[in-house]
mmCIF file of C-alpha atoms in Angstrom:
data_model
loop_
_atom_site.group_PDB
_atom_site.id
_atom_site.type_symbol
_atom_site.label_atom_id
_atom_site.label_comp_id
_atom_site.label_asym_id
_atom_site.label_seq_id
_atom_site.Cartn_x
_atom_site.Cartn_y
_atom_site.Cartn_z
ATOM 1 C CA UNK A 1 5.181 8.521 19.770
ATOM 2 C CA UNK A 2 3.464 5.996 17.701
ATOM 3 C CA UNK A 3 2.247 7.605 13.757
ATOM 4 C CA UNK A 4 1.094 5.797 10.803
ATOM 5 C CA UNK A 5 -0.059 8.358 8.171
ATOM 6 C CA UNK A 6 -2.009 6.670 5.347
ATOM 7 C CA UNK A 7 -1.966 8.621 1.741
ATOM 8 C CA UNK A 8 -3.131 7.640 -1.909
ATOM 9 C CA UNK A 9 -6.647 7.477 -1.388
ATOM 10 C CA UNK A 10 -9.337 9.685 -3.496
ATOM 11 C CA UNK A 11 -12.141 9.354 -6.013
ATOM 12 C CA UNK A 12 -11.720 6.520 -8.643
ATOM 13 C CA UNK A 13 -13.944 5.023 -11.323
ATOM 14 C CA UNK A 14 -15.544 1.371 -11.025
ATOM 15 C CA UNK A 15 -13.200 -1.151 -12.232
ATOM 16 C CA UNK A 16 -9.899 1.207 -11.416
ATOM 17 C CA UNK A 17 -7.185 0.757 -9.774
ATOM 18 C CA UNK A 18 -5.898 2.984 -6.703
ATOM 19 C CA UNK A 19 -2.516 2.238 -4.380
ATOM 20 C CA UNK A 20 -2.793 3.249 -0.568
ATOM 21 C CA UNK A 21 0.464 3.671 1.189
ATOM 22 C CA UNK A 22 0.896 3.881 5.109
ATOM 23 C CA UNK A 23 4.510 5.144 7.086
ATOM 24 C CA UNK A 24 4.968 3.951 9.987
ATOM 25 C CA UNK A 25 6.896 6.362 12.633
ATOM 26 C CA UNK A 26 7.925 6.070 16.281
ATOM 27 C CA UNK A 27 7.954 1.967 16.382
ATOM 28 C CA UNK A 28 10.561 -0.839 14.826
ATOM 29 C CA UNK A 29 7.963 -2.126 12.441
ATOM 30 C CA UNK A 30 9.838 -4.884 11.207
ATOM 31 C CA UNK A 31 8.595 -6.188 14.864
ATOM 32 C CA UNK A 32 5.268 -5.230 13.722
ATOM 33 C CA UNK A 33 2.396 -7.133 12.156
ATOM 34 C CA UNK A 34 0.471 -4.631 10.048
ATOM 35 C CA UNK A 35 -2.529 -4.494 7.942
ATOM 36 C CA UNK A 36 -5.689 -2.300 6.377
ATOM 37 C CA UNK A 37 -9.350 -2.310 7.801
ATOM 38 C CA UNK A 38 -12.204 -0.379 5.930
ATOM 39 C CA UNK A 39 -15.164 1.343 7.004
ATOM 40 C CA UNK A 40 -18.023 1.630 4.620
ATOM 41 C CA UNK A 41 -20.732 4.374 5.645
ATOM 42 C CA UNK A 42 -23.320 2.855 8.441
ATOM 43 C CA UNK A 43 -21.629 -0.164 8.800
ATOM 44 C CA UNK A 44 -18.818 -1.572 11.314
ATOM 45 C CA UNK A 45 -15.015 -1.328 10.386
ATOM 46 C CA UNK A 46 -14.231 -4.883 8.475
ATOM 47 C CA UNK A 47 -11.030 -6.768 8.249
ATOM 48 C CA UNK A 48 -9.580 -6.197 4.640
ATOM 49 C CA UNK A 49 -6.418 -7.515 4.315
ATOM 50 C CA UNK A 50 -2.702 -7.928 7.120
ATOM 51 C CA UNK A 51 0.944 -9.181 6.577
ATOM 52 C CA UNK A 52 2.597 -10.431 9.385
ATOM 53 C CA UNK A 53 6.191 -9.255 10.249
ATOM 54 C CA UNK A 54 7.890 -12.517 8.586
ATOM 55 C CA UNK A 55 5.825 -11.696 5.407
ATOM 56 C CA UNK A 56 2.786 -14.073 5.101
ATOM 57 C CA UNK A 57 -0.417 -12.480 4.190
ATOM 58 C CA UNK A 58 -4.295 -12.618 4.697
ATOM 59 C CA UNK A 59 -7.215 -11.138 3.168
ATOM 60 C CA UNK A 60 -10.760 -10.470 3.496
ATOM 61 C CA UNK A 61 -12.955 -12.579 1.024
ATOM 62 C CA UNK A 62 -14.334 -9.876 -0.496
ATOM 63 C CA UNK A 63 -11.426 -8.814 -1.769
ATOM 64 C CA UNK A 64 -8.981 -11.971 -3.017
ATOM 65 C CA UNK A 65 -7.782 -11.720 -6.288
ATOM 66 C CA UNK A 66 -8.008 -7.955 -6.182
ATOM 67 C CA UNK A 67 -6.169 -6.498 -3.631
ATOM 68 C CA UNK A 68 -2.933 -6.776 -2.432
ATOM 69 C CA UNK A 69 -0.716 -5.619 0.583
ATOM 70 C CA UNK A 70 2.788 -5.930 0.762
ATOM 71 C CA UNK A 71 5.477 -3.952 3.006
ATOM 72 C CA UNK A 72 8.643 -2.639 2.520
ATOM 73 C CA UNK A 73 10.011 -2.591 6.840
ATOM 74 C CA UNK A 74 13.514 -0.879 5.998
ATOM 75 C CA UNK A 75 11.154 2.111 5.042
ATOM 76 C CA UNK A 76 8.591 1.646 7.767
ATOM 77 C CA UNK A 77 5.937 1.312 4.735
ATOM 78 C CA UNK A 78 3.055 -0.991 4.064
ATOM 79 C CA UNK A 79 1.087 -0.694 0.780
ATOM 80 C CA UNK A 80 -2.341 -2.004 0.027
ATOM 81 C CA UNK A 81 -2.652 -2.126 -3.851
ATOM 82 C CA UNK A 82 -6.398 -2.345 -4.731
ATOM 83 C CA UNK A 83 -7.738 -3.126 -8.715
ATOM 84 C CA UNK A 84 -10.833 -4.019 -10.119
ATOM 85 C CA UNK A 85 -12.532 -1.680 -7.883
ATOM 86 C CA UNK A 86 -16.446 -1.685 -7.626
ATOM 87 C CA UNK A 87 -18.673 0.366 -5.267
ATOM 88 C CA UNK A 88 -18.979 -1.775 -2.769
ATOM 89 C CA UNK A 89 -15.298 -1.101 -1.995
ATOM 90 C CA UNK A 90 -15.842 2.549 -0.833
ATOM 91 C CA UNK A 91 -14.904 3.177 2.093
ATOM 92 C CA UNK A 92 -12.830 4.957 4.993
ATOM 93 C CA UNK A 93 -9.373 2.410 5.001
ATOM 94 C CA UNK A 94 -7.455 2.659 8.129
ATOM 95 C CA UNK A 95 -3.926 0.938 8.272
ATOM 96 C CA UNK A 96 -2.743 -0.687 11.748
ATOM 97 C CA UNK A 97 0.421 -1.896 13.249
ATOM 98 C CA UNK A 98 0.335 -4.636 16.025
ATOM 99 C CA UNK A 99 2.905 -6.110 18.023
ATOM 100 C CA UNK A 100 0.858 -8.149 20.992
ATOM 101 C CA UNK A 101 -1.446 -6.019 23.095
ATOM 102 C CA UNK A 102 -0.496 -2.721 21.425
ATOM 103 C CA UNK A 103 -2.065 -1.322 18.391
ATOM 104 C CA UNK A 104 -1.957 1.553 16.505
ATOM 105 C CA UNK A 105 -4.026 3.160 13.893
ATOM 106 C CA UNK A 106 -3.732 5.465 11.095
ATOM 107 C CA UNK A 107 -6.868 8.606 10.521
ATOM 108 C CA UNK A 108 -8.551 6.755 7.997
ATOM 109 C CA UNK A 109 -8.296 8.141 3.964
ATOM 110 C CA UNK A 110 -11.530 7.941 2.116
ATOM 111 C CA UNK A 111 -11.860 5.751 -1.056
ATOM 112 C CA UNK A 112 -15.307 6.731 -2.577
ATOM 113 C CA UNK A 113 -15.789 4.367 -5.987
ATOM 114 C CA UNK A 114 -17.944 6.163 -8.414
ATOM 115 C CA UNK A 115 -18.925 6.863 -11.835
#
């Protein structure tokens, strides 16, 4: 059975810094492309950022130059470190793993950015 349990998420302060971590269980997810979609309140879940199983990475516009994902496969982990943070960032963020048709998603772990 497919699992990916995201953690690090929480409350942080404009202009902070917060690391979101994802493990992957029931899948070979070096096979896997993976990646992080957000879902601010009354608006459609949004690409943020993926890295492919042979390591190459894209992001959403709105965040280049700010966040960053990176995975570690011999743990079944991917990581999406976010800084300079700013309100427009909160959001549910929901990590995925893809390998052609099939996809999997995490529960979602709330990032609200607020003084």
């Amino acid at each position: 059975q497919v699992q990916l349990v995201e953690s690090g998420g929480g409350l942080v302060r404009p202009g902070g810094s917060l690391r979101l971590s994802c493990a992957a269980s029931g899948i070979s997810f070096s096979f896997y492309d993976a990646g992080w979609y957000r879902q601010a309140p009354g608006k459609p879940r949004e690409f943020v950022a993926n890295i492919l199983s042979g390591g190459s990475t894209n992001s959403a516009d709105s965040v280049k130059g700010r966040f960053t994902i990176s995975r570690d496969s011999g743990k079944k982990m991917q990581y999406l470190q976010m800084n300079n943070l700013n309100t427009k960032d909160t959001a549910v963020y929901y990590c995925h793993a893809r390998l052609g048709g099939s996809v999997s998603w995490g529960r979602g772990n709330q990032v609200p950015v607020s003084s």
